[in-house]
Structure formats: structure tokens, C-alpha cells
PDB file of C-alpha atoms in Angstrom:
ATOM      1  CA  MET E   1       0.421 -60.559  -7.313  1.00  0.00           C
ATOM      2  CA  LYS E   2      -1.173 -57.646  -9.205  1.00  0.00           C
ATOM      3  CA  LEU E   3      -3.474 -60.122 -10.957  1.00  0.00           C
ATOM      4  CA  LEU E   4      -4.484 -61.487  -7.722  1.00  0.00           C
ATOM      5  CA  THR E   5      -5.216 -58.100  -6.245  1.00  0.00           C
ATOM      6  CA  ALA E   6      -7.148 -57.083  -9.454  1.00  0.00           C
ATOM      7  CA  LEU E   7      -9.176 -60.183  -9.259  1.00  0.00           C
ATOM      8  CA  LEU E   8     -10.050 -59.831  -5.535  1.00  0.00           C
ATOM      9  CA  ALA E   9     -11.097 -56.114  -6.282  1.00  0.00           C
ATOM     10  CA  LEU E  10     -13.238 -57.256  -9.160  1.00  0.00           C
ATOM     11  CA  PHE E  11     -14.914 -59.920  -6.838  1.00  0.00           C
ATOM     12  CA  VAL E  12     -15.712 -57.371  -4.163  1.00  0.00           C
ATOM     13  CA  LEU E  13     -16.943 -55.075  -6.761  1.00  0.00           C
ATOM     14  CA  ILE E  14     -19.346 -57.645  -8.210  1.00  0.00           C
ATOM     15  CA  MET E  15     -20.429 -58.888  -4.772  1.00  0.00           C
ATOM     16  CA  ALA E  16     -21.286 -55.124  -3.735  1.00  0.00           C
ATOM     17  CA  ALA E  17     -23.109 -54.655  -7.034  1.00  0.00           C
ATOM     18  CA  LYS E  18     -25.302 -57.702  -6.493  1.00  0.00           C
ATOM     19  CA  SER E  19     -26.140 -56.547  -3.070  1.00  0.00           C
ATOM     20  CA  MET E  20     -27.082 -53.062  -4.224  1.00  0.00           C
ATOM     21  CA  PHE E  21     -29.008 -54.208  -7.453  1.00  0.00           C
ATOM     22  CA  LEU E  22     -29.952 -57.744  -7.366  1.00  0.00           C
ATOM     23  CA  SER E  23     -31.036 -58.505  -3.742  1.00  0.00           C
ATOM     24  CA  PHE E  24     -33.682 -57.748  -0.946  1.00  0.00           C
ATOM     25  CA  ARG E  25     -31.950 -54.313  -0.384  1.00  0.00           C
ATOM     26  CA  ALA E  26     -32.506 -53.343  -4.070  1.00  0.00           C
ATOM     27  CA  GLN E  27     -36.306 -53.053  -3.592  1.00  0.00           C
ATOM     28  CA  ASN E  28     -37.643 -49.611  -3.790  1.00  0.00           C
ATOM     29  CA  PRO E  29     -41.314 -48.517  -2.827  1.00  0.00           C
ATOM     30  CA  SER E  30     -41.925 -47.422  -6.410  1.00  0.00           C
ATOM     31  CA  ASP E  31     -41.438 -51.042  -7.718  1.00  0.00           C
ATOM     32  CA  TYR E  32     -44.712 -51.588  -6.021  1.00  0.00           C
ATOM     33  CA  ALA E  33     -46.707 -48.544  -6.838  1.00  0.00           C
ATOM     34  CA  ASP E  34     -49.258 -50.222  -9.205  1.00  0.00           C
ATOM     35  CA  THR E  35     -49.815 -53.283  -7.097  1.00  0.00           C
ATOM     36  CA  GLY E  36     -52.872 -54.205  -4.998  1.00  0.00           C
ATOM     37  CA  PRO E  37     -54.575 -54.507  -2.894  1.00  0.00           C
ATOM     38  CA  ALA E  38     -53.698 -51.164  -1.541  1.00  0.00           C
ATOM     39  CA  PHE E  39     -52.056 -51.206   2.000  1.00  0.00           C
ATOM     40  CA  SER E  40     -53.623 -48.807   4.488  1.00  0.00           C
ATOM     41  CA  LEU E  41     -51.963 -48.549   7.889  1.00  0.00           C
ATOM     42  CA  LYS E  42     -55.318 -47.534   9.384  1.00  0.00           C
ATOM     43  CA  THR E  43     -57.188 -50.356   8.121  1.00  0.00           C
ATOM     44  CA  HIS E  44     -54.534 -53.247   8.137  1.00  0.00           C
ATOM     45  CA  LEU E  45     -52.632 -52.387  11.232  1.00  0.00           C
ATOM     46  CA  SER E  46     -55.834 -51.963  13.360  1.00  0.00           C
ATOM     47  CA  GLY E  47     -57.592 -54.161  15.772  1.00  0.00           C
ATOM     48  CA  GLU E  48     -56.330 -57.450  17.076  1.00  0.00           C
ATOM     49  CA  ILE E  49     -53.511 -59.090  14.761  1.00  0.00           C
ATOM     50  CA  LEU E  50     -51.692 -62.462  15.207  1.00  0.00           C
ATOM     51  CA  ALA E  51     -48.289 -62.826  14.060  1.00  0.00           C
ATOM     52  CA  GLU E  52     -45.888 -65.759  13.709  1.00  0.00           C
ATOM     53  CA  GLY E  53     -42.503 -65.853  12.579  1.00  0.00           C
ATOM     54  CA  LEU E  54     -38.937 -67.156  12.358  1.00  0.00           C
ATOM     55  CA  ILE E  55     -35.680 -65.310  13.156  1.00  0.00           C
ATOM     56  CA  TYR E  56     -32.492 -66.293  11.359  1.00  0.00           C
ATOM     57  CA  GLY E  57     -29.086 -65.542  12.493  1.00  0.00           C
ATOM     58  CA  PRO E  58     -25.916 -64.589  10.414  1.00  0.00           C
ATOM     59  CA  THR E  59     -25.293 -68.082   9.142  1.00  0.00           C
ATOM     60  CA  GLY E  60     -28.794 -68.387   7.739  1.00  0.00           C
ATOM     61  CA  LYS E  61     -29.827 -70.947  10.463  1.00  0.00           C
ATOM     62  CA  MET E  62     -33.223 -70.385  12.358  1.00  0.00           C
ATOM     63  CA  THR E  63     -32.309 -69.187  15.734  1.00  0.00           C
ATOM     64  CA  ASN E  64     -35.755 -68.561  17.302  1.00  0.00           C
ATOM     65  CA  SER E  65     -39.435 -68.358  16.418  1.00  0.00           C
ATOM     66  CA  PHE E  66     -42.116 -66.289  17.933  1.00  0.00           C
ATOM     67  CA  VAL E  67     -45.983 -65.585  18.189  1.00  0.00           C
ATOM     68  CA  ALA E  68     -47.004 -62.274  18.867  1.00  0.00           C
ATOM     69  CA  ARG E  69     -50.381 -60.690  19.491  1.00  0.00           C
ATOM     70  CA  MET E  70     -50.646 -57.095  18.379  1.00  0.00           C
ATOM     71  CA  ILE E  71     -53.250 -54.483  18.768  1.00  0.00           C
ATOM     72  CA  GLY E  72     -53.549 -51.547  16.575  1.00  0.00           C
ATOM     73  CA  GLU E  73     -55.440 -48.456  17.324  1.00  0.00           C
ATOM     74  CA  TRP E  74     -55.836 -45.213  15.526  1.00  0.00           C
ATOM     75  CA  ASP E  75     -57.217 -41.705  16.270  1.00  0.00           C
ATOM     76  CA  GLY E  76     -56.869 -39.609  13.161  1.00  0.00           C
ATOM     77  CA  ASP E  77     -53.368 -39.607  11.787  1.00  0.00           C
ATOM     78  CA  THR E  78     -51.683 -41.039  14.880  1.00  0.00           C
ATOM     79  CA  GLY E  79     -51.786 -44.608  15.865  1.00  0.00           C
ATOM     80  CA  THR E  80     -50.247 -47.159  18.224  1.00  0.00           C
ATOM     81  CA  LEU E  81     -49.413 -50.871  17.573  1.00  0.00           C
ATOM     82  CA  SER E  82     -48.841 -52.718  20.857  1.00  0.00           C
ATOM     83  CA  GLU E  83     -46.839 -56.003  20.502  1.00  0.00           C
ATOM     84  CA  GLU E  84     -46.541 -58.923  22.910  1.00  0.00           C
ATOM     85  CA  PHE E  85     -44.176 -61.468  21.675  1.00  0.00           C
ATOM     86  CA  THR E  86     -43.628 -65.091  23.055  1.00  0.00           C
ATOM     87  CA  TYR E  87     -40.409 -66.679  21.710  1.00  0.00           C
ATOM     88  CA  SER E  88     -39.752 -70.386  21.336  1.00  0.00           C
ATOM     89  CA  ASN E  89     -36.840 -70.008  24.028  1.00  0.00           C
ATOM     90  CA  GLY E  90     -39.439 -68.837  26.571  1.00  0.00           C
ATOM     91  CA  LYS E  91     -38.492 -65.148  26.487  1.00  0.00           C
ATOM     92  CA  GLN E  92     -41.262 -62.607  26.365  1.00  0.00           C
ATOM     93  CA  GLN E  93     -41.149 -58.975  24.979  1.00  0.00           C
ATOM     94  CA  ARG E  94     -43.404 -56.143  24.723  1.00  0.00           C
ATOM     95  CA  ARG E  95     -43.118 -53.035  22.374  1.00  0.00           C
ATOM     96  CA  LYS E  96     -45.509 -50.272  21.481  1.00  0.00           C
ATOM     97  CA  TRP E  97     -44.980 -48.570  18.256  1.00  0.00           C
ATOM     98  CA  PHE E  98     -46.192 -44.838  17.793  1.00  0.00           C
ATOM     99  CA  LEU E  99     -47.205 -44.293  14.236  1.00  0.00           C
ATOM    100  CA  LYS E 100     -47.785 -40.818  12.735  1.00  0.00           C
ATOM    101  CA  LEU E 101     -49.070 -40.484   9.044  1.00  0.00           C
ATOM    102  CA  GLY E 102     -47.309 -37.876   6.943  1.00  0.00           C
ATOM    103  CA  GLU E 103     -47.441 -36.483   3.575  1.00  0.00           C
ATOM    104  CA  GLY E 104     -46.991 -38.415   0.233  1.00  0.00           C
ATOM    105  CA  ASN E 105     -47.732 -41.908   1.664  1.00  0.00           C
ATOM    106  CA  ARG E 106     -44.944 -41.474   4.265  1.00  0.00           C
ATOM    107  CA  PHE E 107     -45.120 -42.103   7.984  1.00  0.00           C
ATOM    108  CA  THR E 108     -42.901 -42.260  10.796  1.00  0.00           C
ATOM    109  CA  ALA E 109     -42.763 -44.552  14.019  1.00  0.00           C
ATOM    110  CA  THR E 110     -41.059 -44.589  17.248  1.00  0.00           C
ATOM    111  CA  ALA E 111     -40.664 -47.021  20.144  1.00  0.00           C
ATOM    112  CA  ASP E 112     -38.563 -47.616  23.129  1.00  0.00           C
ATOM    113  CA  ASP E 113     -36.006 -49.687  21.548  1.00  0.00           C
ATOM    114  CA  ILE E 114     -35.755 -47.627  18.282  1.00  0.00           C
ATOM    115  CA  VAL E 115     -32.987 -45.015  18.061  1.00  0.00           C
ATOM    116  CA  GLY E 116     -34.913 -41.803  16.769  1.00  0.00           C
ATOM    117  CA  GLU E 117     -37.586 -42.228  14.295  1.00  0.00           C
ATOM    118  CA  ALA E 118     -38.365 -45.005  11.765  1.00  0.00           C
ATOM    119  CA  GLN E 119     -39.153 -43.742   8.270  1.00  0.00           C
ATOM    120  CA  GLY E 120     -41.731 -45.653   6.463  1.00  0.00           C
ATOM    121  CA  THR E 121     -43.330 -45.542   2.966  1.00  0.00           C
ATOM    122  CA  VAL E 122     -46.530 -46.955   1.769  1.00  0.00           C
ATOM    123  CA  SER E 123     -46.677 -48.040  -1.742  1.00  0.00           C
ATOM    124  CA  GLY E 124     -49.310 -50.074  -3.466  1.00  0.00           C
ATOM    125  CA  SER E 125     -49.617 -53.432  -1.588  1.00  0.00           C
ATOM    126  CA  THR E 126     -46.381 -52.741   0.306  1.00  0.00           C
ATOM    127  CA  ILE E 127     -44.735 -50.953   3.301  1.00  0.00           C
ATOM    128  CA  LYS E 128     -41.202 -50.233   3.643  1.00  0.00           C
ATOM    129  CA  MET E 129     -39.760 -48.927   6.882  1.00  0.00           C
ATOM    130  CA  GLU E 130     -36.216 -48.302   7.898  1.00  0.00           C
ATOM    131  CA  TYR E 131     -34.800 -47.756  11.371  1.00  0.00           C
ATOM    132  CA  ARG E 132     -32.060 -48.382  13.983  1.00  0.00           C
ATOM    133  CA  ILE E 133     -33.109 -50.895  16.602  1.00  0.00           C
ATOM    134  CA  VAL E 134     -31.332 -51.555  20.043  1.00  0.00           C
ATOM    135  CA  LEU E 135     -31.329 -55.323  20.896  1.00  0.00           C
ATOM    136  CA  PRO E 136     -32.140 -56.288  24.575  1.00  0.00           C
ATOM    137  CA  ASP E 137     -28.979 -56.770  26.775  1.00  0.00           C
ATOM    138  CA  ASP E 138     -29.501 -60.702  26.780  1.00  0.00           C
ATOM    139  CA  ALA E 139     -29.190 -60.627  22.982  1.00  0.00           C
ATOM    140  CA  GLY E 140     -25.999 -58.657  23.023  1.00  0.00           C
ATOM    141  CA  GLY E 141     -27.296 -54.977  23.187  1.00  0.00           C
ATOM    142  CA  HIS E 142     -26.205 -54.340  19.764  1.00  0.00           C
ATOM    143  CA  THR E 143     -27.794 -51.470  17.658  1.00  0.00           C
ATOM    144  CA  LEU E 144     -28.632 -52.833  14.205  1.00  0.00           C
ATOM    145  CA  THR E 145     -29.796 -51.081  11.054  1.00  0.00           C
ATOM    146  CA  ALA E 146     -33.147 -52.623  10.094  1.00  0.00           C
ATOM    147  CA  THR E 147     -35.323 -52.654   6.891  1.00  0.00           C
ATOM    148  CA  ASP E 148     -38.742 -54.080   7.032  1.00  0.00           C
ATOM    149  CA  TRP E 149     -40.829 -54.837   4.208  1.00  0.00           C
ATOM    150  CA  LEU E 150     -44.666 -55.734   4.578  1.00  0.00           C
ATOM    151  CA  TYR E 151     -46.567 -57.120   1.761  1.00  0.00           C
ATOM    152  CA  LEU E 152     -50.337 -57.204   1.654  1.00  0.00           C
ATOM    153  CA  THR E 153     -51.785 -60.370   0.025  1.00  0.00           C
ATOM    154  CA  GLU E 154     -55.141 -60.665  -1.591  1.00  0.00           C
ATOM    155  CA  ASN E 155     -56.765 -62.424   1.472  1.00  0.00           C
ATOM    156  CA  GLY E 156     -55.487 -59.742   3.811  1.00  0.00           C
ATOM    157  CA  THR E 157     -52.674 -61.592   5.281  1.00  0.00           C
ATOM    158  CA  ILE E 158     -49.452 -59.475   5.659  1.00  0.00           C
ATOM    159  CA  MET E 159     -46.130 -61.090   4.902  1.00  0.00           C
ATOM    160  CA  ASN E 160     -43.261 -59.392   6.702  1.00  0.00           C
ATOM    161  CA  LYS E 161     -39.587 -59.779   5.818  1.00  0.00           C
ATOM    162  CA  SER E 162     -36.893 -57.787   7.820  1.00  0.00           C
ATOM    163  CA  GLU E 163     -33.171 -57.643   7.480  1.00  0.00           C
ATOM    164  CA  MET E 164     -31.044 -56.342  10.310  1.00  0.00           C
ATOM    165  CA  ARG E 165     -27.416 -55.271   9.642  1.00  0.00           C
ATOM    166  CA  LYS E 166     -24.360 -54.287  11.575  1.00  0.00           C
ATOM    167  CA  PHE E 167     -21.601 -52.347   9.745  1.00  0.00           C
ATOM    168  CA  GLY E 168     -23.585 -53.238   6.356  1.00  0.00           C
ATOM    169  CA  ILE E 169     -23.378 -56.940   7.114  1.00  0.00           C
ATOM    170  CA  LYS E 170     -26.524 -58.989   7.606  1.00  0.00           C
ATOM    171  CA  VAL E 171     -26.620 -60.395  10.989  1.00  0.00           C
ATOM    172  CA  ALA E 172     -30.128 -61.379  11.328  1.00  0.00           C
ATOM    173  CA  GLU E 173     -33.388 -61.805   9.115  1.00  0.00           C
ATOM    174  CA  LEU E 174     -36.979 -62.108  10.164  1.00  0.00           C
ATOM    175  CA  ILE E 175     -39.885 -63.719   8.226  1.00  0.00           C
ATOM    176  CA  ALA E 176     -43.390 -63.269   9.657  1.00  0.00           C
ATOM    177  CA  THR E 177     -46.959 -63.422   8.833  1.00  0.00           C
ATOM    178  CA  MET E 178     -49.564 -61.044  10.220  1.00  0.00           C
ATOM    179  CA  ARG E 179     -53.308 -61.476  10.036  1.00  0.00           C
ATOM    180  CA  PRO E 180     -56.563 -60.533  11.995  1.00  0.00           C
ATOM    181  CA  ASN E 181     -56.436 -62.613  15.078  1.00  0.00           C
ATOM    182  CA  PRO E 182     -59.104 -65.510  14.713  1.00  0.00           C
ATOM    183  CA  GLU E 183     -59.595 -65.752  18.451  1.00  0.00           C
ATOM    184  CA  ALA E 184     -60.620 -62.109  18.524  1.00  0.00           C
ATOM    185  CA  ARG E 185     -63.745 -63.044  16.337  1.00  0.00           C
ATOM    186  CA  ARG E 186     -65.281 -65.394  18.737  1.00  0.00           C
TER     187      ARG E 186
END
């Protein structure tokens, strides 16, 4: 019995170490400090943006997809990002982020469904943002801890990957692209 307990403890320790050092959560903004092109919130989250994405549930299966139209506007070091989502299940959602640039490539953001302030860091071609989000009642009303990474590509497309956790366990994942809205250029 002691051997089984020791093996189980070793397994749990290995899985925890993998999660901390060999996974999405192990990334650090400093890992991307020398990457380019340089991500600028004022430049790359400005104007009309089209986003398309997939949402995965806790089993890894896709649970929904979405298209979002966004508008980013800036006045000095403060900005807004208005989002209008249309999901494949027919639901619609609106959110408006309020962004504030800070010192040392840091920024904060708030929105109606965010608990407190989201904390963000810009580093090279990436942005990392961490926050707590309250899901709508029809999605359970849970409060989840979210980690967002945005990666700017050479052609200006932004790749977004987010993980949402409850009690440290991943319960949802989002993968999306964001790019200037081609319909806005007509």
C-alpha cells in the first residue's frame, strides 16, 4: 500500500511539474521579448477588427464557434475595444473593454464581466493578459480564471489562445484569429 501511495504521489508531482514547466501556462512574456513584429495595443487593437474562433470544453471537444466584430479606439493612453460576438448556437454577446496603458509595457483592462482589473503585459510580438471572468447565467454563471495570449504574426494577423480554469482545472479553451476587418476597407 505504501508503494502504491508513493507512486501515486510521484505521478501527481510529475503532472503538476508538467503543467507548470511544459505547457501553455509555463510561458512567460520574457520568452518573447526579442520577437517581432512588435505588438502595439494602439496600432494593432485599433479600428475595425474581425475575429473568428472556436471554443473547446473540458473534454477537448469544440463546443461552439464565433465571429466577432470589434472596434478599437484610443485617446492617449486609454482605449476601448467594443466587441459584438455571434456564436454558432445563435447567441449574441456584447462586451466593451476599457484599456489603460501603464509603465514598463504593462496595461490594465476592465469590462462588465471581468472581476476587478485584468493585468496585461506586452512583450515583443505578444500580449499576455490574466483576469477573472464571470460567465453568463445561461453558461452556468461560473467565475473562471483566464489567461489570454495574443501573438502578432508577420502579416498583421493576431492569433489568440486562451485558457479558462476553475479551481486550477482547465474547463475551457479558446482559439481565435483577429485581423483588420476586410469589409471596413471597401
